[in-house]
CSV table of C-alpha atoms in Angstrom, one decimal:
chain,number,residue,atom,x,y,z
H,1360,GLU,CA,-38.2,-11.2,-38.5
H,1361,TYR,CA,-36.7,-8.4,-40.4
H,1362,PHE,CA,-38.7,-9.3,-43.6
H,1363,PHE,CA,-42.1,-9.4,-41.8
H,1364,THR,CA,-41.2,-6.2,-39.9
H,1365,GLN,CA,-40.7,-4.5,-43.2
H,1366,LEU,CA,-44.0,-5.8,-44.5
H,1367,LYS,CA,-45.8,-4.5,-41.4
H,1368,LEU,CA,-44.2,-1.2,-41.7
H,1369,ALA,CA,-45.1,-1.0,-45.4
H,1370,LEU,CA,-48.7,-2.0,-44.7
H,1371,PHE,CA,-49.1,0.6,-41.9
H,1372,GLY,CA,-47.5,3.3,-44.0
H,1373,ALA,CA,-49.7,2.5,-47.0
H,1374,ILE,CA,-52.9,2.6,-44.8
H,1375,PHE,CA,-51.8,5.9,-43.2
H,1376,PHE,CA,-51.0,7.7,-46.4
H,1377,ALA,CA,-53.9,6.2,-48.4
H,1378,PHE,CA,-56.6,7.1,-45.8
H,1379,PRO,CA,-57.0,10.8,-47.0
H,1380,VAL,CA,-57.4,9.6,-50.6
H,1381,ILE,CA,-59.9,6.9,-49.6
H,1382,ALA,CA,-61.9,9.4,-47.5
H,1383,SER,CA,-62.0,11.9,-50.3
H,1384,GLN,CA,-63.2,9.2,-52.7
H,1385,ILE,CA,-66.0,8.2,-50.4
H,1386,TYR,CA,-67.0,11.8,-50.0
H,1387,MET,CA,-66.9,12.4,-53.8
H,1388,PHE,CA,-69.2,9.3,-54.1
H,1389,VAL,CA,-71.7,10.6,-51.5
H,1390,ALA,CA,-71.5,14.3,-52.3
H,1391,PRO,CA,-73.8,14.4,-55.4
H,1392,GLY,CA,-76.7,13.1,-53.3
H,1393,LEU,CA,-76.3,15.9,-50.7
H,1394,TYR,CA,-77.7,19.4,-50.6
H,1395,LYS,CA,-75.3,22.3,-50.7
H,1396,GLN,CA,-75.5,23.1,-47.0
H,1397,GLU,CA,-75.0,19.4,-46.2
H,1398,ARG,CA,-71.9,19.3,-48.3
H,1399,GLY,CA,-70.6,22.4,-46.5
H,1400,ALA,CA,-71.3,20.7,-43.2
H,1401,PHE,CA,-69.0,17.9,-44.1
H,1402,TYR,CA,-65.9,20.0,-44.9
H,1403,PRO,CA,-64.8,20.6,-41.3
H,1404,TYR,CA,-64.9,16.9,-40.6
H,1405,LEU,CA,-62.8,16.0,-43.7
H,1406,ILE,CA,-60.2,18.4,-42.3
H,1407,ALA,CA,-60.6,17.5,-38.6
H,1408,THR,CA,-60.4,13.7,-38.9
H,1409,PRO,CA,-56.8,13.4,-40.3
H,1410,VAL,CA,-55.6,16.3,-38.2
H,1411,LEU,CA,-56.9,14.7,-35.0
H,1412,PHE,CA,-55.5,11.3,-36.0
H,1413,ILE,CA,-52.1,12.8,-36.7
H,1414,ALA,CA,-52.2,14.6,-33.3
H,1415,GLY,CA,-52.9,11.4,-31.5
H,1416,GLY,CA,-50.1,9.6,-33.4
H,1417,SER,CA,-47.7,12.4,-32.7
H,1418,LEU,CA,-48.5,12.3,-29.0
H,1419,VAL,CA,-47.7,8.6,-29.0
H,1420,TYR,CA,-44.4,9.0,-30.9
H,1421,TYR,CA,-43.0,12.1,-29.1
H,1422,VAL,CA,-44.4,11.8,-25.6
H,1423,ILE,CA,-45.9,8.5,-24.6
H,1424,MET,CA,-43.4,6.1,-26.1
H,1425,PRO,CA,-40.3,7.8,-24.5
H,1426,LEU,CA,-42.0,7.9,-21.1
H,1427,ALA,CA,-43.2,4.3,-21.4
H,1428,PHE,CA,-39.7,3.0,-22.4
H,1429,THR,CA,-38.1,5.0,-19.6
H,1430,PHE,CA,-40.6,3.1,-17.3
H,1431,PHE,CA,-39.7,-0.3,-18.8
H,1432,LEU,CA,-36.0,0.4,-18.7
H,1433,GLY,CA,-36.3,1.3,-15.0
H,1434,MET,CA,-37.5,-2.2,-14.3
H,1435,GLN,CA,-34.1,-3.7,-15.2
H,1436,GLN,CA,-31.8,-4.9,-12.5
H,1437,ALA,CA,-28.2,-6.1,-12.7
H,1438,GLY,CA,-28.7,-9.1,-10.4
H,1439,GLY,CA,-26.4,-10.4,-7.7
H,1440,ASP,CA,-26.9,-10.7,-4.0
H,1441,GLY,CA,-29.7,-13.2,-4.5
H,1442,GLN,CA,-31.5,-11.1,-7.1
H,1443,ALA,CA,-32.2,-12.3,-10.6
H,1444,ALA,CA,-30.9,-10.3,-13.4
H,1445,ILE,CA,-33.6,-8.5,-15.5
H,1446,GLU,CA,-32.6,-7.1,-18.8
H,1447,LEU,CA,-34.9,-5.6,-21.5
H,1448,LEU,CA,-34.4,-7.4,-24.8
H,1449,PRO,CA,-37.1,-6.0,-27.1
H,1450,ARG,CA,-37.6,-7.5,-30.6
H,1451,VAL,CA,-38.0,-5.2,-33.6
H,1452,SER,CA,-41.4,-6.7,-34.5
H,1453,GLU,CA,-42.7,-6.4,-31.0
H,1454,TYR,CA,-41.5,-2.8,-30.8
H,1455,LEU,CA,-43.1,-1.9,-34.1
H,1456,GLY,CA,-46.3,-3.7,-33.2
H,1457,LEU,CA,-46.6,-1.8,-29.9
H,1458,ILE,CA,-46.1,1.6,-31.6
H,1459,MET,CA,-48.6,0.8,-34.4
H,1460,LEU,CA,-51.1,-0.4,-31.8
H,1461,LEU,CA,-50.7,2.8,-29.7
H,1462,ILE,CA,-50.9,5.1,-32.7
H,1463,PHE,CA,-54.1,3.4,-33.9
H,1464,ALA,CA,-55.6,3.5,-30.4
H,1465,PHE,CA,-54.7,7.2,-29.8
H,1466,GLY,CA,-55.7,8.2,-33.3
H,1467,LEU,CA,-59.1,6.4,-32.9
H,1468,CYS,CA,-59.8,7.9,-29.5
H,1469,PHE,CA,-58.9,11.4,-30.8
H,1470,GLN,CA,-61.9,11.1,-33.2
H,1471,LEU,CA,-64.2,11.5,-30.3
H,1472,PRO,CA,-65.1,15.2,-31.1
H,1473,VAL,CA,-65.9,14.2,-34.7
H,1474,VAL,CA,-68.2,11.4,-33.6
H,1475,LEU,CA,-70.0,13.4,-31.0
H,1476,THR,CA,-70.6,16.4,-33.1
H,1477,LEU,CA,-71.9,14.3,-36.0
H,1478,LEU,CA,-74.3,12.6,-33.5
H,1479,ALA,CA,-75.4,16.0,-32.3
H,1480,ARG,CA,-76.1,17.2,-35.9
H,1481,VAL,CA,-78.4,14.3,-36.5
H,1482,GLY,CA,-80.1,14.8,-33.1
H,1483,LEU,CA,-79.0,11.7,-31.3
H,1484,VAL,CA,-77.1,13.5,-28.5
H,1485,ASN,CA,-77.2,16.9,-26.9
H,1486,ALA,CA,-75.0,18.9,-24.5
H,1487,PRO,CA,-77.1,18.2,-21.4
H,1488,GLN,CA,-76.9,14.5,-22.0
H,1489,LEU,CA,-73.1,14.7,-22.4
H,1490,ARG,CA,-72.7,16.7,-19.3
H,1491,LYS,CA,-74.9,14.3,-17.3
H,1492,GLY,CA,-72.9,11.3,-18.6
H,1493,ARG,CA,-69.5,12.8,-17.8
H,1494,LYS,CA,-68.9,10.5,-14.8
H,1495,TYR,CA,-69.8,7.4,-17.0
H,1496,ALA,CA,-67.5,8.7,-19.7
H,1497,VAL,CA,-64.6,8.9,-17.2
H,1498,VAL,CA,-65.0,5.2,-16.3
H,1499,ALA,CA,-65.5,4.2,-19.9
H,1500,VAL,CA,-62.4,6.1,-21.1
H,1501,PHE,CA,-60.1,4.6,-18.4
H,1502,ALA,CA,-61.5,1.1,-19.2
H,1503,VAL,CA,-60.8,1.5,-22.9
H,1504,ALA,CA,-57.3,2.9,-22.1
H,1505,ALA,CA,-56.6,-0.1,-19.9
H,1506,VAL,CA,-57.5,-2.5,-22.7
H,1507,MET,CA,-55.9,-0.6,-25.6
H,1508,THR,CA,-52.5,0.3,-24.0
H,1509,PRO,CA,-49.7,-1.7,-22.3
H,1510,PRO,CA,-50.1,-2.4,-18.6
H,1511,ASP,CA,-48.3,0.7,-17.4
H,1512,ILE,CA,-49.9,3.7,-15.8
H,1513,ILE,CA,-48.1,6.2,-18.1
H,1514,SER,CA,-49.7,4.9,-21.3
H,1515,GLN,CA,-53.2,4.5,-19.7
H,1516,VAL,CA,-53.2,8.0,-18.3
H,1517,GLY,CA,-51.6,9.4,-21.4
H,1518,LEU,CA,-54.6,8.1,-23.4
H,1519,ALA,CA,-57.3,8.7,-20.9
H,1520,LEU,CA,-56.4,12.3,-20.0
H,1521,PRO,CA,-56.4,13.7,-23.6
H,1522,THR,CA,-59.5,11.8,-24.4
H,1523,MET,CA,-61.3,13.4,-21.4
H,1524,ILE,CA,-60.1,16.8,-22.6
H,1525,LEU,CA,-61.5,16.1,-26.1
H,1526,TYR,CA,-64.8,15.0,-24.4
H,1527,GLU,CA,-65.0,18.4,-22.8
H,1528,ILE,CA,-64.2,20.1,-26.1
H,1529,SER,CA,-66.9,18.0,-27.7
H,1530,ILE,CA,-69.5,19.3,-25.2
H,1531,ILE,CA,-68.5,22.9,-26.1
H,1532,ALA,CA,-68.7,22.0,-29.8
H,1533,VAL,CA,-72.2,20.4,-29.4
H,1534,MET,CA,-73.4,23.5,-27.5
H,1535,MET,CA,-72.2,25.7,-30.4
H,1536,ILE,CA,-74.1,23.5,-32.8
H,1537,GLU,CA,-77.2,23.7,-30.7
H,1538,LYS,CA,-77.0,27.5,-30.4
H,1539,LYS,CA,-76.5,27.8,-34.2
H,1540,ARG,CA,-79.5,25.5,-34.8
H,1541,ALA,CA,-81.7,27.5,-32.4
H,1542,ALA,CA,-80.7,30.8,-34.0
H,1543,ALA,CA,-81.5,29.4,-37.5
H,1544,ARG,CA,-84.9,28.2,-36.1
H,1545,ASP,CA,-85.6,31.6,-34.6
H,1546,ASP,CA,-84.7,33.3,-37.9
H,1547,ASP,CA,-87.1,31.0,-39.8
H,1548,ASP,CA,-89.9,31.7,-37.3
H,1549,ALA,CA,-89.3,35.4,-37.6
H,1550,SER,CA,-89.3,35.3,-41.4
H,1551,ASN,CA,-92.6,33.2,-41.4
H,1552,MET,CA,-94.2,35.8,-39.1
H,1553,ASP,CA,-93.1,38.7,-41.3
H,1554,THR,CA,-94.5,37.0,-44.4
H,1555,PRO,CA,-98.0,38.4,-45.1
H,1556,ASP,CA,-100.8,35.9,-45.4
H,1557,ASP,CA,-103.7,36.8,-47.7
H,1558,GLY,CA,-106.0,34.5,-45.7
H,1559,GLY,CA,-108.2,33.9,-48.7
H,1560,GLU,CA,-109.1,37.5,-49.0
H,1561,THR,CA,-110.5,38.6,-52.4
H,1562,HIS,CA,-109.4,41.8,-54.0
H,1563,PRO,CA,-111.6,43.9,-56.2
H,1564,PRO,CA,-110.6,43.8,-59.9
H,1565,ALA,CA,-108.6,46.6,-61.2
H,1566,PRO,CA,-110.5,49.2,-63.2
């Protein structure tokens, strides 16, 4: 068990530290085919993606896991008086697997603003749609949290509540993108109106 636990830990650490390098290499491969403004639009996502993943993992390690294990330890009982003794005997591999699963689940769910803003940039979603679908998002978030977390209310609420906060932040970010796009469209229309049109007029030759 100790050997395979070390392998799991090494694999998880390698993926975690290699992800920024892999993402940068993918961007360097795609960047030559993008326009300058398109490359500039990708920079915030390259920064936000690892930051949000680390934020989700930190929430698991420093908040969710201590609360969850306090909950599990509270289920122990000494036994006697006709009661069975219940003692928590966690294995190292199970403990590590649970932490890795939660870090992955929280880190993945914390990418919600990145996904929604990217979809908004390509025109697949907009702020009114997200506001209208808020009630469905609540149900979906709690369903995903129930599947991806242990069967205790602390882990489920700990994943669902930050995800809903990120959903609201995503709506604000999408609104900002739409306002910026509308302002750019208005500027283009104004510049087109200011551009003189000869309309096929002929000018007399210069003397």
